[in-house]
Short mmCIF file of C-alpha atoms in Angstrom, two decimals:
data_model
loop_
_atom_site.label_atom_id
_atom_site.label_comp_id
_atom_site.label_asym_id
_atom_site.label_seq_id
_atom_site.Cartn_x
_atom_site.Cartn_y
_atom_site.Cartn_z
CA UNK A 5 0.00 0.08 0.02
CA UNK A 6 2.93 2.17 -0.38
CA UNK A 7 2.02 3.57 -3.81
CA UNK A 8 0.91 7.17 -4.02
CA UNK A 9 -2.83 7.05 -5.20
CA UNK A 10 -5.36 9.66 -5.15
CA UNK A 11 -9.23 9.84 -4.21
CA UNK A 12 -11.18 11.77 -6.89
CA UNK A 13 -13.97 14.21 -5.74
CA UNK A 14 -16.00 13.86 -9.07
CA UNK A 15 -17.85 10.97 -10.69
CA UNK A 16 -15.42 9.12 -13.04
CA UNK A 17 -16.36 9.03 -16.72
CA UNK A 18 -19.03 6.41 -17.67
CA UNK A 19 -16.61 4.62 -19.98
CA UNK A 20 -13.92 3.89 -17.30
CA UNK A 21 -14.01 0.16 -16.46
CA UNK A 22 -14.81 -0.42 -12.84
CA UNK A 23 -12.44 -2.96 -10.74
CA UNK A 24 -15.29 -3.61 -8.16
CA UNK A 25 -16.11 -7.36 -7.76
CA UNK A 26 -19.47 -6.95 -9.49
CA UNK A 27 -20.24 -5.26 -12.86
CA UNK A 28 -20.49 -1.39 -12.77
CA UNK A 29 -24.35 -0.20 -12.81
CA UNK A 30 -25.34 1.10 -16.08
CA UNK A 31 -26.02 4.64 -14.36
CA UNK A 32 -23.51 5.12 -11.42
CA UNK A 33 -24.95 6.51 -8.32
CA UNK A 34 -23.98 9.87 -7.52
CA UNK A 35 -20.49 9.62 -5.91
CA UNK A 36 -20.64 10.47 -1.97
CA UNK A 37 -19.20 13.88 -1.50
CA UNK A 38 -15.56 13.59 0.02
CA UNK A 39 -14.55 15.04 3.27
CA UNK A 40 -11.70 17.42 3.02
CA UNK A 41 -8.43 15.94 4.44
CA UNK A 42 -7.97 18.90 6.83
CA UNK A 43 -11.42 18.01 8.44
CA UNK A 44 -10.29 14.25 8.59
CA UNK A 45 -7.03 15.22 10.45
CA UNK A 46 -8.69 17.66 12.84
CA UNK A 47 -11.22 14.59 13.64
CA UNK A 48 -8.33 12.21 14.06
CA UNK A 49 -6.40 14.50 16.53
CA UNK A 50 -9.43 15.04 18.58
CA UNK A 51 -10.26 11.46 18.68
CA UNK A 52 -6.79 10.50 19.74
CA UNK A 53 -6.69 13.06 22.68
CA UNK A 54 -10.08 11.93 23.78
CA UNK A 55 -8.94 8.37 23.48
CA UNK A 56 -5.58 8.97 25.40
CA UNK A 57 -7.50 10.86 28.23
CA UNK A 58 -10.32 8.32 28.29
CA UNK A 59 -7.81 5.40 28.43
CA UNK A 60 -5.72 7.05 31.16
CA UNK A 61 -8.86 7.47 33.38
CA UNK A 62 -10.40 4.20 32.77
CA UNK A 63 -7.02 2.33 33.42
CA UNK A 64 -6.69 4.06 36.77
CA UNK A 65 -10.12 3.04 37.78
CA UNK A 66 -9.87 -0.42 36.32
CA UNK A 67 -12.60 0.35 33.41
CA UNK A 68 -12.68 -1.48 30.09
CA UNK A 69 -10.34 -0.64 27.27
CA UNK A 70 -11.03 1.89 24.97
CA UNK A 71 -10.96 1.99 21.22
CA UNK A 72 -11.89 4.56 18.52
CA UNK A 73 -13.92 3.51 15.44
CA UNK A 74 -14.99 4.42 11.99
CA UNK A 75 -17.46 2.95 9.75
CA UNK A 76 -17.23 1.49 6.39
CA UNK A 77 -18.91 3.77 3.72
CA UNK A 78 -19.80 3.52 -0.03
CA UNK A 79 -18.05 5.83 -2.21
CA UNK A 80 -16.04 5.90 -5.81
CA UNK A 81 -12.38 5.17 -5.66
CA UNK A 82 -9.82 6.18 -8.38
CA UNK A 83 -6.36 4.54 -7.93
CA UNK A 84 -3.47 6.59 -9.42
CA UNK A 85 0.44 6.13 -9.71
CA UNK A 86 2.58 8.86 -9.27
CA UNK A 87 5.36 9.34 -11.65
CA UNK A 88 7.71 12.00 -12.56
CA UNK A 89 10.12 12.47 -15.74
CA UNK A 90 11.44 15.04 -18.10
CA UNK A 91 9.58 16.80 -20.93
CA UNK A 92 10.70 15.62 -24.42
CA UNK A 93 9.79 16.17 -27.92
CA UNK A 94 7.91 13.32 -29.75
CA UNK A 95 10.19 13.68 -32.71
CA UNK A 96 13.46 15.22 -33.57
CA UNK A 97 14.79 16.08 -36.98
CA UNK A 98 18.72 16.90 -37.82
CA UNK A 99 19.15 18.78 -41.12
CA UNK A 100 22.39 18.63 -42.79
CA UNK A 101 23.83 20.75 -45.49
CA UNK A 102 23.97 18.72 -48.85
CA UNK A 103 26.99 20.42 -50.13
CA UNK A 104 29.73 22.84 -49.75
CA UNK A 105 27.55 26.06 -49.88
CA UNK A 106 27.51 29.78 -48.75
CA UNK A 107 24.66 30.43 -46.30
CA UNK A 108 22.56 33.37 -47.86
CA UNK A 109 20.05 33.76 -44.90
CA UNK A 110 19.14 32.52 -41.53
CA UNK A 111 15.44 33.28 -40.72
CA UNK A 112 15.51 31.75 -37.22
CA UNK A 113 17.62 31.40 -34.01
CA UNK A 114 18.09 28.50 -31.47
CA UNK A 115 15.07 28.46 -29.13
CA UNK A 116 12.78 29.86 -31.86
CA UNK A 117 9.46 28.09 -32.65
CA UNK A 118 8.92 27.20 -36.30
CA UNK A 119 5.87 26.04 -38.44
CA UNK A 120 5.89 23.15 -40.88
CA UNK A 121 6.92 24.68 -44.16
CA UNK A 122 9.02 27.51 -42.62
CA UNK A 123 12.16 28.26 -44.49
CA UNK A 124 14.74 27.99 -41.56
CA UNK A 125 17.81 28.95 -43.66
CA UNK A 126 18.40 29.61 -47.42
CA UNK A 127 21.72 29.18 -49.65
CA UNK A 128 23.67 30.96 -52.31
CA UNK A 129 23.70 28.60 -55.13
CA UNK A 130 25.91 30.50 -57.54
CA UNK A 131 28.86 28.38 -56.99
CA UNK A 132 26.92 25.34 -57.29
CA UNK A 133 25.37 26.42 -60.40
CA UNK A 134 28.82 27.01 -62.10
CA UNK A 135 30.03 23.72 -61.03
CA UNK A 136 26.88 22.09 -62.56
CA UNK A 137 27.45 23.93 -65.80
CA UNK A 138 31.12 22.79 -65.75
CA UNK A 139 29.98 19.21 -65.01
CA UNK A 140 27.51 19.35 -67.91
CA UNK A 141 30.30 20.55 -70.30
CA UNK A 142 32.75 17.85 -69.12
CA UNK A 143 29.94 14.94 -69.84
CA UNK A 144 29.30 16.37 -73.09
CA UNK A 145 32.91 16.41 -74.11
CA UNK A 146 33.51 12.70 -72.69
CA UNK A 147 30.45 11.71 -74.94
CA UNK A 148 31.67 13.39 -77.99
CA UNK A 149 35.08 11.87 -77.49
CA UNK A 150 33.62 8.49 -76.99
CA UNK A 151 31.23 8.78 -79.99
CA UNK A 152 34.15 10.22 -82.34
CA UNK A 153 36.45 7.23 -81.52
CA UNK A 154 33.86 4.74 -81.99
CA UNK A 155 32.70 6.19 -85.51
CA UNK A 156 36.32 6.42 -86.59
CA UNK A 157 36.91 2.72 -85.40
CA UNK A 158 33.82 1.52 -87.27
CA UNK A 159 35.02 3.43 -90.61
CA UNK A 160 38.56 1.90 -90.17
CA UNK A 161 37.67 -1.36 -92.02
CA UNK A 162 35.22 -2.27 -94.66
CA UNK A 163 33.83 -5.25 -92.43
CA UNK A 164 32.95 -2.77 -89.74
CA UNK A 165 31.61 -0.17 -92.23
CA UNK A 166 29.28 -2.95 -93.58
CA UNK A 167 28.06 -4.35 -90.40
CA UNK A 168 27.25 -0.95 -89.06
CA UNK A 169 25.10 -0.34 -92.14
CA UNK A 170 23.25 -3.66 -91.72
CA UNK A 171 22.62 -2.79 -88.13
CA UNK A 172 20.99 0.35 -89.03
CA UNK A 173 18.84 -1.33 -91.63
CA UNK A 174 17.84 -3.97 -89.07
CA UNK A 175 16.92 -1.28 -86.41
CA UNK A 176 14.64 0.52 -89.00
CA UNK A 177 12.84 -2.90 -89.67
CA UNK A 178 12.62 -4.02 -86.22
CA UNK A 179 10.81 -0.64 -85.59
CA UNK A 180 8.43 -1.23 -88.37
CA UNK A 181 7.71 -4.84 -87.31
CA UNK A 182 7.14 -3.57 -83.89
CA UNK A 183 4.48 -1.08 -84.96
CA UNK A 184 2.91 -3.32 -87.23
CA UNK A 185 2.54 -5.94 -84.30
CA UNK A 186 1.16 -3.41 -81.94
CA UNK A 187 -1.27 -2.14 -84.54
CA UNK A 188 -2.00 -5.19 -86.61
CA UNK A 189 -4.15 -4.82 -89.53
CA UNK A 190 -4.44 -0.78 -88.83
CA UNK A 191 -0.96 0.36 -89.48
CA UNK A 192 0.13 1.23 -93.10
CA UNK A 193 3.62 0.15 -93.41
CA UNK A 194 4.15 0.10 -97.31
CA UNK A 195 6.54 -2.98 -96.71
CA UNK A 196 5.61 -5.72 -99.09
CA UNK A 197 6.65 -8.46 -96.69
CA UNK A 198 4.57 -7.10 -93.76
CA UNK A 199 1.62 -6.28 -95.96
CA UNK A 200 1.67 -10.07 -97.39
CA UNK A 201 1.25 -11.22 -93.77
CA UNK A 202 -1.49 -8.68 -93.22
CA UNK A 203 -3.43 -9.49 -96.39
CA UNK A 204 -3.23 -13.30 -95.68
CA UNK A 205 -5.21 -12.94 -92.69
CA UNK A 206 -8.34 -11.35 -91.52
CA UNK A 207 -9.27 -9.59 -88.31
CA UNK A 208 -5.92 -9.76 -86.58
CA UNK A 209 -5.54 -13.40 -86.84
CA UNK A 210 -2.06 -13.23 -88.24
CA UNK A 211 -0.59 -11.33 -85.19
CA UNK A 212 1.19 -14.61 -84.06
CA UNK A 213 3.04 -14.93 -87.42
CA UNK A 214 3.72 -11.07 -87.22
CA UNK A 215 5.27 -11.37 -83.72
CA UNK A 216 7.59 -14.55 -84.88
CA UNK A 217 8.88 -12.23 -87.87
CA UNK A 218 9.38 -9.39 -85.57
CA UNK A 219 11.56 -11.52 -83.21
CA UNK A 220 13.53 -13.01 -86.18
CA UNK A 221 14.49 -9.47 -86.70
CA UNK A 222 15.34 -8.70 -83.13
CA UNK A 223 17.70 -11.84 -82.90
CA UNK A 224 19.36 -11.02 -86.37
CA UNK A 225 20.15 -7.45 -84.93
CA UNK A 226 21.32 -8.73 -81.62
CA UNK A 227 23.76 -11.08 -83.63
CA UNK A 228 25.02 -8.18 -85.79
CA UNK A 229 25.74 -5.83 -82.66
CA UNK A 230 27.51 -8.85 -80.92
CA UNK A 231 29.76 -9.27 -84.15
CA UNK A 232 30.31 -5.37 -84.20
CA UNK A 233 31.52 -5.47 -80.49
CA UNK A 234 33.98 -8.37 -81.52
CA UNK A 235 35.45 -6.49 -84.35
CA UNK A 236 35.82 -3.24 -82.31
CA UNK A 237 37.49 -5.22 -79.49
CA UNK A 238 39.99 -6.76 -82.18
CA UNK A 239 40.52 -3.30 -83.61
CA UNK A 240 40.91 -1.22 -80.23
CA UNK A 241 43.17 -2.29 -77.46
CA UNK A 242 41.23 -3.19 -74.33
CA UNK A 243 43.02 -0.57 -72.32
CA UNK A 244 42.17 2.37 -74.84
CA UNK A 245 38.38 1.10 -74.83
CA UNK A 246 38.28 1.07 -71.09
CA UNK A 247 39.75 4.62 -70.57
CA UNK A 248 37.05 6.01 -72.75
CA UNK A 249 34.38 3.99 -71.10
CA UNK A 250 35.52 5.15 -67.67
CA UNK A 251 35.93 8.58 -68.70
CA UNK A 252 32.49 8.76 -69.74
CA UNK A 253 30.97 7.03 -66.60
CA UNK A 254 33.16 9.37 -64.41
CA UNK A 255 31.75 12.47 -66.00
CA UNK A 256 28.21 11.12 -65.72
CA UNK A 257 28.56 10.44 -61.97
CA UNK A 258 30.09 14.10 -61.24
CA UNK A 259 27.29 15.62 -63.30
CA UNK A 260 24.77 13.65 -61.31
CA UNK A 261 26.11 14.54 -58.00
CA UNK A 262 26.46 18.28 -58.60
CA UNK A 263 22.79 18.20 -60.08
CA UNK A 264 21.62 16.44 -56.78
CA UNK A 265 23.40 18.98 -54.63
CA UNK A 266 21.73 21.71 -56.63
CA UNK A 267 18.34 20.08 -56.30
CA UNK A 268 18.42 19.45 -52.57
CA UNK A 269 19.76 22.79 -51.83
CA UNK A 270 17.31 24.58 -53.98
CA UNK A 271 14.66 25.30 -50.99
CA UNK A 272 17.18 25.59 -48.35
CA UNK A 273 16.35 24.05 -45.00
CA UNK A 274 12.54 23.82 -44.72
CA UNK A 275 10.77 22.70 -41.34
CA UNK A 276 8.77 19.43 -41.86
CA UNK A 277 6.79 19.92 -38.79
CA UNK A 278 5.99 22.49 -36.03
CA UNK A 279 8.52 22.62 -33.53
CA UNK A 280 11.49 24.50 -31.59
CA UNK A 281 14.72 24.90 -33.04
CA UNK A 282 17.20 23.11 -30.35
CA UNK A 283 20.45 23.53 -32.44
CA UNK A 284 21.54 26.36 -35.02
CA UNK A 285 24.98 25.91 -36.41
CA UNK A 286 24.57 28.38 -39.62
CA UNK A 287 25.75 31.90 -40.05
CA UNK A 288 24.78 34.21 -42.83
CA UNK A 289 27.52 34.65 -45.32
CA UNK A 290 29.48 31.66 -43.86
CA UNK A 291 30.53 28.64 -46.20
CA UNK A 292 29.65 25.47 -44.68
CA UNK A 293 31.21 21.88 -45.43
CA UNK A 294 29.13 18.94 -46.81
CA UNK A 295 27.54 16.73 -44.16
CA UNK A 296 27.43 19.45 -41.32
CA UNK A 297 24.83 19.07 -38.84
CA UNK A 298 23.17 22.49 -39.50
CA UNK A 299 20.00 22.58 -37.69
CA UNK A 300 17.95 20.28 -35.24
CA UNK A 301 14.20 20.85 -34.75
CA UNK A 302 12.27 19.30 -31.89
CA UNK A 303 8.61 18.77 -32.69
CA UNK A 304 5.86 20.36 -30.64
CA UNK A 305 3.22 18.38 -32.37
CA UNK A 306 3.40 15.91 -29.57
CA UNK A 307 5.03 16.72 -26.17
CA UNK A 308 5.96 13.75 -24.07
CA UNK A 309 6.70 13.14 -20.54
CA UNK A 310 9.19 10.36 -20.41
CA UNK A 311 8.63 8.52 -16.99
CA UNK A 312 9.79 5.22 -15.59
CA UNK A 313 8.32 2.53 -13.11
CA UNK A 314 9.70 -0.17 -10.95
CA UNK A 315 9.06 -3.80 -11.04
CA UNK A 316 6.32 -3.42 -8.31
CA UNK A 317 4.29 -1.07 -10.45
CA UNK A 318 4.78 -2.10 -14.15
CA UNK A 319 1.61 -4.42 -14.18
CA UNK A 320 -0.49 -1.50 -13.07
CA UNK A 321 0.53 0.83 -16.32
CA UNK A 322 -1.06 0.08 -19.64
CA UNK A 323 -1.38 1.85 -22.69
CA UNK A 324 -4.44 4.13 -23.08
CA UNK A 325 -4.46 5.21 -19.57
CA UNK A 326 -5.24 8.89 -18.80
CA UNK A 327 -3.08 10.89 -16.45
CA UNK A 328 -3.02 14.40 -14.65
CA UNK A 329 0.11 16.38 -15.41
CA UNK A 330 1.37 18.89 -13.19
CA UNK A 331 3.88 21.24 -14.66
CA UNK A 332 4.55 24.21 -11.99
CA UNK A 333 1.21 25.65 -11.44
CA UNK A 334 -0.30 24.31 -14.62
CA UNK A 335 -2.62 21.36 -14.90
CA UNK A 336 -2.65 19.49 -17.96
CA UNK A 337 -3.93 15.89 -19.52
CA UNK A 338 -1.94 13.17 -20.79
CA UNK A 339 -2.12 9.63 -22.19
CA UNK A 340 0.06 6.78 -21.95
CA UNK A 341 1.10 6.21 -25.63
CA UNK A 342 4.29 4.11 -25.22
CA UNK A 343 6.03 1.52 -22.84
CA UNK A 344 9.34 0.11 -23.66
CA UNK A 345 9.61 -3.28 -24.76
CA UNK A 346 12.58 -4.00 -22.53
CA UNK A 347 13.72 -2.72 -19.20
CA UNK A 348 16.44 -0.05 -18.60
CA UNK A 349 19.23 -0.20 -15.85
CA UNK A 350 19.86 3.06 -13.91
CA UNK A 351 22.48 4.00 -11.62
CA UNK A 352 22.00 6.74 -8.90
CA UNK A 353 25.21 7.05 -6.66
CA UNK A 354 25.80 3.41 -5.36
CA UNK A 355 22.26 2.19 -6.12
CA UNK A 356 21.33 0.49 -9.42
CA UNK A 357 17.71 -0.19 -10.17
CA UNK A 358 16.04 -1.92 -13.14
CA UNK A 359 12.89 0.33 -14.63
CA UNK A 360 10.57 0.18 -17.46
CA UNK A 361 10.44 3.47 -19.37
CA UNK A 362 7.28 4.90 -21.06
CA UNK A 363 5.97 8.11 -22.53
CA UNK A 364 2.85 10.09 -21.71
CA UNK A 365 1.68 12.18 -24.67
CA UNK A 366 0.47 15.70 -23.04
CA UNK A 367 -2.08 17.91 -24.37
CA UNK A 368 -0.59 21.38 -24.27
CA UNK A 369 -2.88 23.87 -26.49
CA UNK A 370 -1.37 26.84 -24.72
CA UNK A 371 2.34 25.86 -25.00
CA UNK A 372 3.29 25.98 -21.54
CA UNK A 373 5.67 22.97 -21.42
CA UNK A 374 9.30 23.49 -21.78
CA UNK A 375 11.54 20.85 -23.26
CA UNK A 376 14.06 19.35 -20.91
CA UNK A 377 12.31 20.49 -17.72
CA UNK A 378 10.75 18.16 -15.30
CA UNK A 379 7.01 17.31 -14.65
CA UNK A 380 4.75 15.25 -12.39
CA UNK A 381 1.99 13.25 -13.42
CA UNK A 382 -0.55 10.83 -11.75
CA UNK A 383 -1.78 8.02 -13.98
CA UNK A 384 -5.22 6.78 -13.58
CA UNK A 385 -4.72 3.04 -13.24
CA UNK A 386 -8.12 1.68 -11.76
CA UNK A 387 -11.56 2.69 -10.83
CA UNK A 388 -14.15 1.23 -8.84
CA UNK A 389 -17.72 2.92 -8.54
CA UNK A 390 -19.98 2.73 -5.42
CA UNK A 391 -17.18 0.58 -3.68
CA UNK A 392 -17.59 -0.37 0.00
CA UNK A 393 -14.43 1.17 1.68
CA UNK A 394 -12.76 1.65 5.02
CA UNK A 395 -9.61 3.84 6.13
CA UNK A 396 -6.53 2.28 4.68
CA UNK A 397 -4.75 1.97 7.81
CA UNK A 398 -7.40 -0.31 9.28
CA UNK A 399 -6.61 -3.15 7.19
CA UNK A 400 -4.06 -5.39 8.82
CA UNK A 401 -2.44 -8.74 7.38
CA UNK A 402 -1.40 -12.03 9.01
CA UNK A 403 -0.84 -15.55 7.67
CA UNK A 404 -4.51 -16.02 6.90
CA UNK A 405 -4.84 -12.76 4.98
CA UNK A 406 -6.20 -9.31 5.22
CA UNK A 407 -8.39 -8.42 8.21
CA UNK A 408 -9.89 -5.68 10.18
CA UNK A 409 -10.95 -5.25 13.67
CA UNK A 410 -14.72 -4.46 14.18
CA UNK A 411 -16.95 -3.70 17.02
CA UNK A 412 -20.70 -4.91 17.57
CA UNK A 413 -23.06 -4.16 20.50
CA UNK A 414 -22.38 -6.41 23.83
CA UNK A 415 -24.52 -9.34 24.01
CA UNK A 416 -24.21 -9.66 27.60
CA UNK A 417 -27.11 -7.68 29.20
CA UNK A 418 -25.18 -5.99 31.85
CA UNK A 419 -22.29 -4.95 29.42
CA UNK A 420 -24.73 -3.71 27.05
CA UNK A 421 -26.71 -1.62 29.55
CA UNK A 422 -23.19 -0.03 30.32
CA UNK A 423 -23.05 0.86 26.56
CA UNK A 424 -19.68 -1.66 26.10
CA UNK A 425 -18.80 -3.13 22.77
CA UNK A 426 -17.13 -6.40 21.64
CA UNK A 427 -14.33 -6.69 19.34
CA UNK A 428 -14.57 -9.00 16.28
CA UNK A 429 -11.80 -9.87 13.94
CA UNK A 430 -13.09 -10.11 10.35
CA UNK A 431 -11.11 -11.34 7.39
CA UNK A 432 -11.86 -9.30 4.18
CA UNK A 433 -10.92 -9.38 0.47
CA UNK A 434 -9.63 -6.03 -0.63
CA UNK A 435 -9.47 -4.16 -3.97
CA UNK A 436 -8.10 -0.97 -5.16
CA UNK A 437 -7.10 1.84 -2.78
CA UNK A 438 -6.04 5.41 -2.75
CA UNK A 439 -4.50 7.80 -0.35
CA UNK A 440 -7.34 7.60 2.17
CA UNK A 441 -9.74 4.63 1.78
CA UNK A 442 -9.40 1.01 0.56
CA UNK A 443 -11.98 -0.78 -1.32
CA UNK A 444 -13.49 -4.06 0.43
CA UNK A 445 -14.76 -6.68 -2.11
CA UNK A 446 -15.96 -9.23 0.60
CA UNK A 447 -16.25 -9.44 4.38
CA UNK A 448 -17.98 -5.91 5.28
CA UNK A 449 -20.84 -4.00 4.32
CA UNK A 450 -21.53 -0.38 4.34
CA UNK A 451 -22.19 1.09 8.02
CA UNK A 452 -20.03 -1.84 9.73
CA UNK A 453 -18.00 -0.44 12.59
CA UNK A 454 -14.20 -0.26 12.06
CA UNK A 455 -11.69 -0.10 14.89
CA UNK A 456 -8.97 2.78 14.08
CA UNK A 457 -7.20 2.23 17.38
CA UNK A 458 -6.93 -0.85 19.62
CA UNK A 459 -5.85 -2.00 22.92
CA UNK A 460 -2.61 -3.98 23.12
CA UNK A 461 -3.09 -7.63 22.22
CA UNK A 462 -6.72 -7.56 21.02
CA UNK A 463 -8.66 -10.66 21.15
CA UNK A 464 -12.42 -11.68 19.77
CA UNK A 465 -15.01 -11.02 22.30
CA UNK A 466 -12.91 -8.37 24.41
CA UNK A 467 -15.26 -5.95 25.90
CA UNK A 468 -14.32 -2.39 24.98
CA UNK A 469 -15.76 1.44 25.38
CA UNK A 470 -15.78 2.94 22.06
CA UNK A 471 -15.35 6.58 20.76
CA UNK A 472 -16.63 7.47 17.16
CA UNK A 473 -14.47 9.16 14.65
CA UNK A 474 -14.30 10.00 11.02
CA UNK A 475 -17.53 9.14 9.30
CA UNK A 476 -19.14 7.20 12.29
CA UNK A 477 -18.53 10.53 14.30
CA UNK A 478 -20.19 12.48 11.59
CA UNK A 479 -23.17 10.09 11.39
CA UNK A 480 -23.72 10.23 15.05
CA UNK A 481 -23.44 14.07 14.99
CA UNK A 482 -26.03 14.07 12.37
CA UNK A 483 -28.63 11.92 14.34
CA UNK A 484 -28.14 14.14 17.36
CA UNK A 485 -28.77 17.20 15.63
CA UNK A 486 -31.98 16.06 13.84
CA UNK A 487 -34.46 16.89 16.62
CA UNK A 488 -32.97 20.30 16.92
CA UNK A 489 -33.52 20.66 13.06
CA UNK A 490 -36.99 19.59 13.23
CA UNK A 491 -37.88 21.81 16.01
#
């Protein structure tokens, strides 16, 4: 019962699940109005003082032992778990400089809030544009050099000249056959061979024959290209050909790289969500290097409280539970949205503990939370509507289980006339509890009288005198005042 819990003063929401022994009624009774804690303390002090004075007087006179008692009441109980943690963003994004560029403008500073789409910083792209133009020219020169070399090579022998001529013819026929196949019986080819195939069939039935003729051309063309490659390899050394190919590929890579840098830098650094700039490493007019961590933005679209619980409380926390969050004087609402899949070991001084970490997503419409600062929360872990309950401190435990001491009127006639009571030890089944009350699922009913102080070594049947405290005292006072009110 060492957990920190809270007794709510208002009726819980209808959709909350009751943990009482029976199902919650469709329309919960209006919760009993709670007494203020100060009133309880005041009554407790009075009762303790009266008990002490009464006990001292009766002990001196040989009177019966004195006890104080309260009574079981019916009320709603909300069990909460107190946690604390650090305010953190739900998402953090680091923006890197795509290339070596000059910073044109910095529109925000560290600590500023930004909206999604805000241009945090822009770059001067004149140097990159010049680099892109140089890369484009170098690529064009490499392509021309390669094409010229290959053309000169193809004209260096009659065999290569003839095979290139045949390749060009086959490429043209391959295109014609493809179009004729795609638009069979509708495409005018003016090719006798193709027109003969079309004329020999009606309504597209010759498309299969047309496809076969097309594939014959494709295969013949592939064979000619392979033959040309072999002739080129024989006429040009492997090294020279490789140099040309490598140079062309290198220029392509350089051009693509610069083009990407220009494209990535075009819009500058743009916020991808609402947030706060937690890191700014850019200065207007400065040139920054590729890969610099320029800006870091922490999201404000979902503020979290990062908390942790120990092994005795981990089974009480579940996703979706609500919580009351306290940040300074501000009261906010949160929801458990994450629980880590594995425990974390924490060390504080010489003490090491194993905890499970989780996140509370906090509703912060007025943006009062400050990232990195601490906050407290009470997570609503269980509810019971219309529960029979007694003060937490009245429940004891032994080998048989939980029990309370109750008092009942004496059955002995003389003792009853003297206003004495008898002690009874009653075993109970308990449910949820808060700072003040604990739920009794079995063993007691509302109105039963529960001892709050006891004599030494109490036993069943012991005759005692009793002083009412708490709810019992209020009930007795209410009964006594009724005649006066009626008058």
